[in-house]
């Protein structure tokens, strides 16, 4: 059974810093991995989707990498801003289960102005 | 996501009452999903539907029911049998092939009166 772990559970950094959020998974046989952002009381907004054949994806100040063999993905946020404050969720699509998706519990990020 | 509309945003249930959460999509996606989100537990799958007139139980289906009479709509009923319904409910969609990632609505928060 796929298990997804996100570290750290919470992170607080000053504005302007570059930071890395981590996601690890136990079964490397995956189809893709998706990073989401969730603001308080809101739904999930998809940030980046990495297919199993890809090593990384970039969107603006965000860069997500995938290392299937080691069961790891990182989300890099450059030049952080207060508006980046949110919970970031990692979801691994491995085909198991009804929806094939296993979510991590998220990293709660606070960017201090 | 603008293509998925969940309503209402907030819902209150009296004891013994059934309530229905609406999820409508205009993305023309075949698959639709209902998740429950509780603090510290991540997302858990309640029900899903891959095509019209067909749906399957997820990991925590007890006390819930769904229908899929139209491609655009996948309502979730929280029945009186669900003894702990207080949670944030998220609807998601996915295109055929499951390789383009999931899209989420803005959620409905259900509370007990």
PDB file of C-alpha atoms in Angstrom:
ATOM      1  CA  UNK A   1       0.000   0.000   0.000  1.00  0.00           C
ATOM      2  CA  UNK A   2       1.359   3.395  -1.011  1.00  0.00           C
ATOM      3  CA  UNK A   3       2.240   5.755   1.812  1.00  0.00           C
ATOM      4  CA  UNK A   4       3.092   9.425   1.324  1.00  0.00           C
ATOM      5  CA  UNK A   5       4.945  11.506   3.888  1.00  0.00           C
ATOM      6  CA  UNK A   6       5.493  15.241   3.810  1.00  0.00           C
ATOM      7  CA  UNK A   7       8.214  16.921   5.804  1.00  0.00           C
ATOM      8  CA  UNK A   8       8.153  19.317   7.505  1.00  0.00           C
ATOM      9  CA  UNK A   9       4.566  19.443   8.739  1.00  0.00           C
ATOM     10  CA  UNK A  10       4.911  23.185   9.266  1.00  0.00           C
ATOM     11  CA  UNK A  11       7.410  25.804   8.182  1.00  0.00           C
ATOM     12  CA  UNK A  12       7.758  29.523   8.877  1.00  0.00           C
ATOM     13  CA  UNK A  13      10.327  31.605   6.991  1.00  0.00           C
ATOM     14  CA  UNK A  14      10.974  35.295   6.322  1.00  0.00           C
ATOM     15  CA  UNK A  15       9.860  36.780   3.041  1.00  0.00           C
ATOM     16  CA  UNK A  16      12.365  36.502   0.204  1.00  0.00           C
ATOM     17  CA  UNK A  17      13.884  33.182   1.194  1.00  0.00           C
ATOM     18  CA  UNK A  18      14.101  30.216  -1.131  1.00  0.00           C
ATOM     19  CA  UNK A  19      12.630  27.076   0.398  1.00  0.00           C
ATOM     20  CA  UNK A  20      12.122  23.375  -0.253  1.00  0.00           C
ATOM     21  CA  UNK A  21       9.167  21.203   0.695  1.00  0.00           C
ATOM     22  CA  UNK A  22       9.657  17.447   0.717  1.00  0.00           C
ATOM     23  CA  UNK A  23       7.422  14.547  -0.239  1.00  0.00           C
ATOM     24  CA  UNK A  24       8.421  10.883   0.029  1.00  0.00           C
ATOM     25  CA  UNK A  25       6.524   7.801  -1.089  1.00  0.00           C
ATOM     26  CA  UNK A  26       7.040   4.115  -0.419  1.00  0.00           C
ATOM     27  CA  UNK A  27       6.137   2.511  -3.783  1.00  0.00           C
ATOM     28  CA  UNK A  28       8.131   3.778  -6.754  1.00  0.00           C
ATOM     29  CA  UNK A  29       5.694   2.335  -9.320  1.00  0.00           C
ATOM     30  CA  UNK A  30       3.794   5.554  -9.910  1.00  0.00           C
ATOM     31  CA  UNK A  31       2.017   7.156 -12.875  1.00  0.00           C
ATOM     32  CA  UNK A  32       2.459  10.742 -11.778  1.00  0.00           C
ATOM     33  CA  UNK A  33       2.795  13.047  -8.790  1.00  0.00           C
ATOM     34  CA  UNK A  34       0.803  16.219  -8.245  1.00  0.00           C
ATOM     35  CA  UNK A  35       1.514  19.182  -5.969  1.00  0.00           C
ATOM     36  CA  UNK A  36      -1.454  21.191  -4.701  1.00  0.00           C
ATOM     37  CA  UNK A  37      -1.903  24.375  -2.750  1.00  0.00           C
ATOM     38  CA  UNK A  38      -4.757  24.798  -0.270  1.00  0.00           C
ATOM     39  CA  UNK A  39      -5.709  28.114   1.291  1.00  0.00           C
ATOM     40  CA  UNK A  40      -7.744  28.103   4.535  1.00  0.00           C
ATOM     41  CA  UNK A  41     -11.345  27.061   3.919  1.00  0.00           C
ATOM     42  CA  UNK A  42     -10.717  26.563   0.206  1.00  0.00           C
ATOM     43  CA  UNK A  43     -10.336  23.692  -2.203  1.00  0.00           C
ATOM     44  CA  UNK A  44      -7.118  22.360  -3.717  1.00  0.00           C
ATOM     45  CA  UNK A  45      -5.406  24.274  -6.505  1.00  0.00           C
ATOM     46  CA  UNK A  46      -3.131  22.198  -8.722  1.00  0.00           C
ATOM     47  CA  UNK A  47       0.365  23.680  -8.930  1.00  0.00           C
ATOM     48  CA  UNK A  48       2.426  21.137 -10.832  1.00  0.00           C
ATOM     49  CA  UNK A  49       1.931  17.658 -12.254  1.00  0.00           C
ATOM     50  CA  UNK A  50       4.978  15.478 -12.937  1.00  0.00           C
ATOM     51  CA  UNK A  51       4.559  12.353 -15.044  1.00  0.00           C
ATOM     52  CA  UNK A  52       6.568   9.286 -14.066  1.00  0.00           C
ATOM     53  CA  UNK A  53       8.829   9.753 -17.102  1.00  0.00           C
ATOM     54  CA  UNK A  54       9.705  13.338 -16.148  1.00  0.00           C
ATOM     55  CA  UNK A  55      12.345  14.600 -13.742  1.00  0.00           C
ATOM     56  CA  UNK A  56      10.966  18.060 -13.072  1.00  0.00           C
ATOM     57  CA  UNK A  57       8.335  20.637 -13.888  1.00  0.00           C
ATOM     58  CA  UNK A  58       8.491  24.408 -13.540  1.00  0.00           C
ATOM     59  CA  UNK A  59       5.846  27.094 -13.236  1.00  0.00           C
ATOM     60  CA  UNK A  60       6.972  30.617 -12.434  1.00  0.00           C
ATOM     61  CA  UNK A  61       8.768  30.601  -9.085  1.00  0.00           C
ATOM     62  CA  UNK A  62       7.870  26.957  -8.469  1.00  0.00           C
ATOM     63  CA  UNK A  63       9.941  23.959  -9.444  1.00  0.00           C
ATOM     64  CA  UNK A  64       9.018  20.382  -8.638  1.00  0.00           C
ATOM     65  CA  UNK A  65      11.403  17.481  -9.028  1.00  0.00           C
ATOM     66  CA  UNK A  66      10.783  13.756  -9.038  1.00  0.00           C
ATOM     67  CA  UNK A  67      13.181  10.941  -8.221  1.00  0.00           C
ATOM     68  CA  UNK A  68      11.181   7.733  -8.568  1.00  0.00           C
ATOM     69  CA  UNK A  69      13.999   5.406  -7.611  1.00  0.00           C
ATOM     70  CA  UNK A  70      14.430   7.025  -4.237  1.00  0.00           C
ATOM     71  CA  UNK A  71      10.725   7.722  -3.769  1.00  0.00           C
ATOM     72  CA  UNK A  72      11.126  11.468  -3.387  1.00  0.00           C
ATOM     73  CA  UNK A  73       9.768  14.697  -4.759  1.00  0.00           C
ATOM     74  CA  UNK A  74      10.627  18.244  -3.784  1.00  0.00           C
ATOM     75  CA  UNK A  75       8.790  21.489  -4.347  1.00  0.00           C
ATOM     76  CA  UNK A  76      11.159  24.446  -4.576  1.00  0.00           C
ATOM     77  CA  UNK A  77       9.729  27.930  -4.048  1.00  0.00           C
ATOM     78  CA  UNK A  78      12.010  30.772  -5.058  1.00  0.00           C
ATOM     79  CA  UNK A  79      11.916  34.250  -3.530  1.00  0.00           C
ATOM     80  CA  UNK A  80       9.015  33.463  -1.222  1.00  0.00           C
ATOM     81  CA  UNK A  81       6.234  36.013  -0.714  1.00  0.00           C
ATOM     82  CA  UNK A  82       3.551  36.380   1.988  1.00  0.00           C
ATOM     83  CA  UNK A  83       0.995  35.323  -0.623  1.00  0.00           C
ATOM     84  CA  UNK A  84       2.682  31.918  -0.767  1.00  0.00           C
ATOM     85  CA  UNK A  85       1.397  31.185   2.733  1.00  0.00           C
ATOM     86  CA  UNK A  86      -0.831  28.118   2.472  1.00  0.00           C
ATOM     87  CA  UNK A  87      -0.834  24.366   2.985  1.00  0.00           C
ATOM     88  CA  UNK A  88       0.966  22.427   0.269  1.00  0.00           C
ATOM     89  CA  UNK A  89      -0.172  18.873  -0.466  1.00  0.00           C
ATOM     90  CA  UNK A  90       1.598  16.163  -2.396  1.00  0.00           C
ATOM     91  CA  UNK A  91      -0.486  13.450  -4.092  1.00  0.00           C
ATOM     92  CA  UNK A  92       0.929  10.318  -5.686  1.00  0.00           C
ATOM     93  CA  UNK A  93      -0.978   8.488  -8.398  1.00  0.00           C
ATOM     94  CA  UNK A  94       0.106   4.869  -8.288  1.00  0.00           C
ATOM     95  CA  UNK A  95      -2.926   3.094  -9.661  1.00  0.00           C
ATOM     96  CA  UNK A  96      -3.781   1.378  -6.412  1.00  0.00           C
ATOM     97  CA  UNK A  97      -7.016   2.021  -4.579  1.00  0.00           C
ATOM     98  CA  UNK A  98     -10.243   3.302  -6.034  1.00  0.00           C
ATOM     99  CA  UNK A  99      -8.859   6.575  -7.320  1.00  0.00           C
ATOM    100  CA  UNK A 100      -5.241   5.536  -7.505  1.00  0.00           C
ATOM    101  CA  UNK A 101      -4.300   8.566  -5.442  1.00  0.00           C
ATOM    102  CA  UNK A 102      -2.551   8.797  -2.094  1.00  0.00           C
ATOM    103  CA  UNK A 103      -2.249  12.172  -0.387  1.00  0.00           C
ATOM    104  CA  UNK A 104       0.294  13.363   2.088  1.00  0.00           C
ATOM    105  CA  UNK A 105      -0.922  15.295   5.102  1.00  0.00           C
ATOM    106  CA  UNK A 106       0.593  18.527   3.855  1.00  0.00           C
ATOM    107  CA  UNK A 107       3.105  21.174   4.858  1.00  0.00           C
ATOM    108  CA  UNK A 108       1.645  24.310   6.429  1.00  0.00           C
ATOM    109  CA  UNK A 109       3.774  27.189   5.169  1.00  0.00           C
ATOM    110  CA  UNK A 110       3.881  30.692   6.648  1.00  0.00           C
ATOM    111  CA  UNK A 111       5.884  33.429   4.968  1.00  0.00           C
ATOM    112  CA  UNK A 112       6.611  36.258   7.394  1.00  0.00           C
ATOM    113  CA  UNK A 113       6.436  39.785   5.864  1.00  0.00           C
TER     114      UNK A 113
ATOM    115  CA  UNK B   1     -10.884  25.484 -10.176  1.00  0.00           C
ATOM    116  CA  UNK B   2     -13.362  27.573 -12.087  1.00  0.00           C
ATOM    117  CA  UNK B   3     -14.792  24.555 -13.885  1.00  0.00           C
ATOM    118  CA  UNK B   4     -16.059  22.815 -10.757  1.00  0.00           C
ATOM    119  CA  UNK B   5     -18.806  24.352  -8.643  1.00  0.00           C
ATOM    120  CA  UNK B   6     -19.626  23.057  -5.196  1.00  0.00           C
ATOM    121  CA  UNK B   7     -22.612  24.319  -3.273  1.00  0.00           C
ATOM    122  CA  UNK B   8     -23.437  25.354  -0.714  1.00  0.00           C
ATOM    123  CA  UNK B   9     -20.188  26.672   0.750  1.00  0.00           C
ATOM    124  CA  UNK B  10     -21.479  26.076   4.291  1.00  0.00           C
ATOM    125  CA  UNK B  11     -24.127  23.580   5.387  1.00  0.00           C
ATOM    126  CA  UNK B  12     -25.631  22.725   8.734  1.00  0.00           C
ATOM    127  CA  UNK B  13     -27.291  19.434   9.540  1.00  0.00           C
ATOM    128  CA  UNK B  14     -29.755  18.659  12.279  1.00  0.00           C
ATOM    129  CA  UNK B  15     -29.692  15.268  13.936  1.00  0.00           C
ATOM    130  CA  UNK B  16     -31.569  12.652  11.916  1.00  0.00           C
ATOM    131  CA  UNK B  17     -31.531  14.775   8.781  1.00  0.00           C
ATOM    132  CA  UNK B  18     -30.156  13.898   5.369  1.00  0.00           C
ATOM    133  CA  UNK B  19     -28.366  16.663   3.495  1.00  0.00           C
ATOM    134  CA  UNK B  20     -27.156  16.831  -0.102  1.00  0.00           C
ATOM    135  CA  UNK B  21     -23.983  18.500  -1.336  1.00  0.00           C
ATOM    136  CA  UNK B  22     -23.890  19.595  -4.947  1.00  0.00           C
ATOM    137  CA  UNK B  23     -20.989  19.227  -7.374  1.00  0.00           C
ATOM    138  CA  UNK B  24     -21.276  20.455 -10.965  1.00  0.00           C
ATOM    139  CA  UNK B  25     -18.508  20.537 -13.592  1.00  0.00           C
ATOM    140  CA  UNK B  26     -18.156  22.011 -17.070  1.00  0.00           C
ATOM    141  CA  UNK B  27     -14.749  20.478 -17.824  1.00  0.00           C
ATOM    142  CA  UNK B  28     -16.274  17.547 -19.710  1.00  0.00           C
ATOM    143  CA  UNK B  29     -14.350  15.171 -17.459  1.00  0.00           C
ATOM    144  CA  UNK B  30     -15.528  11.593 -17.232  1.00  0.00           C
ATOM    145  CA  UNK B  31     -14.498  10.808 -13.675  1.00  0.00           C
ATOM    146  CA  UNK B  32     -15.762  12.514 -10.541  1.00  0.00           C
ATOM    147  CA  UNK B  33     -14.784  11.985  -6.910  1.00  0.00           C
ATOM    148  CA  UNK B  34     -15.884  12.939  -3.416  1.00  0.00           C
ATOM    149  CA  UNK B  35     -13.325  13.352  -0.636  1.00  0.00           C
ATOM    150  CA  UNK B  36     -13.637  14.131   3.017  1.00  0.00           C
ATOM    151  CA  UNK B  37     -10.966  16.231   4.724  1.00  0.00           C
ATOM    152  CA  UNK B  38     -10.505  16.235   8.490  1.00  0.00           C
ATOM    153  CA  UNK B  39      -7.773  18.121  10.376  1.00  0.00           C
ATOM    154  CA  UNK B  40      -4.597  16.088  10.610  1.00  0.00           C
ATOM    155  CA  UNK B  41      -5.980  13.187   8.548  1.00  0.00           C
ATOM    156  CA  UNK B  42      -5.538  14.276   4.968  1.00  0.00           C
ATOM    157  CA  UNK B  43      -8.070  13.507   2.242  1.00  0.00           C
ATOM    158  CA  UNK B  44     -10.094  10.311   2.256  1.00  0.00           C
ATOM    159  CA  UNK B  45     -12.113   9.002  -0.681  1.00  0.00           C
ATOM    160  CA  UNK B  46     -15.860   8.576  -0.127  1.00  0.00           C
ATOM    161  CA  UNK B  47     -17.259   7.659  -3.568  1.00  0.00           C
ATOM    162  CA  UNK B  48     -16.191   7.922  -7.171  1.00  0.00           C
ATOM    163  CA  UNK B  49     -17.732   7.608 -10.609  1.00  0.00           C
ATOM    164  CA  UNK B  50     -15.888   6.835 -13.851  1.00  0.00           C
ATOM    165  CA  UNK B  51     -18.935   7.141 -16.153  1.00  0.00           C
ATOM    166  CA  UNK B  52     -22.559   8.191 -16.069  1.00  0.00           C
ATOM    167  CA  UNK B  53     -24.914   5.846 -14.225  1.00  0.00           C
ATOM    168  CA  UNK B  54     -22.060   4.069 -12.506  1.00  0.00           C
ATOM    169  CA  UNK B  55     -20.319   4.751  -9.204  1.00  0.00           C
ATOM    170  CA  UNK B  56     -18.178   2.871  -6.704  1.00  0.00           C
ATOM    171  CA  UNK B  57     -17.517   3.037  -2.978  1.00  0.00           C
ATOM    172  CA  UNK B  58     -14.297   4.539  -1.762  1.00  0.00           C
ATOM    173  CA  UNK B  59     -12.555   3.994   1.547  1.00  0.00           C
ATOM    174  CA  UNK B  60     -15.186   5.592   3.808  1.00  0.00           C
ATOM    175  CA  UNK B  61     -18.543   5.202   2.008  1.00  0.00           C
ATOM    176  CA  UNK B  62     -20.638   4.210   5.020  1.00  0.00           C
ATOM    177  CA  UNK B  63     -23.312   6.797   5.790  1.00  0.00           C
ATOM    178  CA  UNK B  64     -23.048   8.440   2.362  1.00  0.00           C
ATOM    179  CA  UNK B  65     -24.806   7.963  -0.971  1.00  0.00           C
ATOM    180  CA  UNK B  66     -24.301   9.379  -4.478  1.00  0.00           C
ATOM    181  CA  UNK B  67     -25.867   9.418  -7.919  1.00  0.00           C
ATOM    182  CA  UNK B  68     -24.477  10.103 -11.387  1.00  0.00           C
ATOM    183  CA  UNK B  69     -27.404  10.707 -13.712  1.00  0.00           C
ATOM    184  CA  UNK B  70     -25.572  13.330 -15.779  1.00  0.00           C
ATOM    185  CA  UNK B  71     -21.924  13.688 -16.739  1.00  0.00           C
ATOM    186  CA  UNK B  72     -21.847  17.180 -15.280  1.00  0.00           C
ATOM    187  CA  UNK B  73     -23.288  16.369 -11.862  1.00  0.00           C
ATOM    188  CA  UNK B  74     -22.283  14.141  -8.940  1.00  0.00           C
ATOM    189  CA  UNK B  75     -24.279  15.000  -5.801  1.00  0.00           C
ATOM    190  CA  UNK B  76     -23.334  13.546  -2.414  1.00  0.00           C
ATOM    191  CA  UNK B  77     -25.954  12.834   0.254  1.00  0.00           C
ATOM    192  CA  UNK B  78     -24.822  12.664   3.849  1.00  0.00           C
ATOM    193  CA  UNK B  79     -27.374  10.453   5.554  1.00  0.00           C
ATOM    194  CA  UNK B  80     -28.407  10.289   9.203  1.00  0.00           C
ATOM    195  CA  UNK B  81     -26.395   7.062   9.394  1.00  0.00           C
ATOM    196  CA  UNK B  82     -23.189   9.099   9.206  1.00  0.00           C
ATOM    197  CA  UNK B  83     -22.624   9.782  12.898  1.00  0.00           C
ATOM    198  CA  UNK B  84     -19.674  12.128  12.530  1.00  0.00           C
ATOM    199  CA  UNK B  85     -20.406  14.211   9.436  1.00  0.00           C
ATOM    200  CA  UNK B  86     -18.627  17.396  10.496  1.00  0.00           C
ATOM    201  CA  UNK B  87     -15.858  17.861   7.925  1.00  0.00           C
ATOM    202  CA  UNK B  88     -14.777  19.673   4.777  1.00  0.00           C
ATOM    203  CA  UNK B  89     -16.047  17.925   1.637  1.00  0.00           C
ATOM    204  CA  UNK B  90     -14.208  18.220  -1.653  1.00  0.00           C
ATOM    205  CA  UNK B  91     -15.356  17.221  -5.116  1.00  0.00           C
ATOM    206  CA  UNK B  92     -12.808  16.465  -7.830  1.00  0.00           C
ATOM    207  CA  UNK B  93     -12.822  15.560 -11.509  1.00  0.00           C
ATOM    208  CA  UNK B  94     -10.380  13.864 -13.817  1.00  0.00           C
ATOM    209  CA  UNK B  95     -10.254  13.387 -17.558  1.00  0.00           C
ATOM    210  CA  UNK B  96     -10.178   9.946 -19.148  1.00  0.00           C
ATOM    211  CA  UNK B  97      -6.799   8.278 -18.999  1.00  0.00           C
ATOM    212  CA  UNK B  98      -6.051   9.618 -15.522  1.00  0.00           C
ATOM    213  CA  UNK B  99      -2.775  11.149 -16.631  1.00  0.00           C
ATOM    214  CA  UNK B 100      -3.633  14.818 -16.527  1.00  0.00           C
ATOM    215  CA  UNK B 101      -4.193  15.112 -12.800  1.00  0.00           C
ATOM    216  CA  UNK B 102      -7.220  15.909 -10.694  1.00  0.00           C
ATOM    217  CA  UNK B 103      -9.080  19.205 -10.460  1.00  0.00           C
ATOM    218  CA  UNK B 104     -10.851  20.236  -7.268  1.00  0.00           C
ATOM    219  CA  UNK B 105     -13.793  22.416  -6.339  1.00  0.00           C
ATOM    220  CA  UNK B 106     -13.795  24.945  -3.500  1.00  0.00           C
ATOM    221  CA  UNK B 107     -15.397  22.592  -1.014  1.00  0.00           C
ATOM    222  CA  UNK B 108     -18.397  22.510   1.304  1.00  0.00           C
ATOM    223  CA  UNK B 109     -18.035  22.728   5.060  1.00  0.00           C
ATOM    224  CA  UNK B 110     -20.640  20.656   6.863  1.00  0.00           C
ATOM    225  CA  UNK B 111     -21.374  21.182  10.538  1.00  0.00           C
ATOM    226  CA  UNK B 112     -23.806  19.704  13.034  1.00  0.00           C
ATOM    227  CA  UNK B 113     -26.398  21.946  14.666  1.00  0.00           C
TER     228      UNK B 113
END
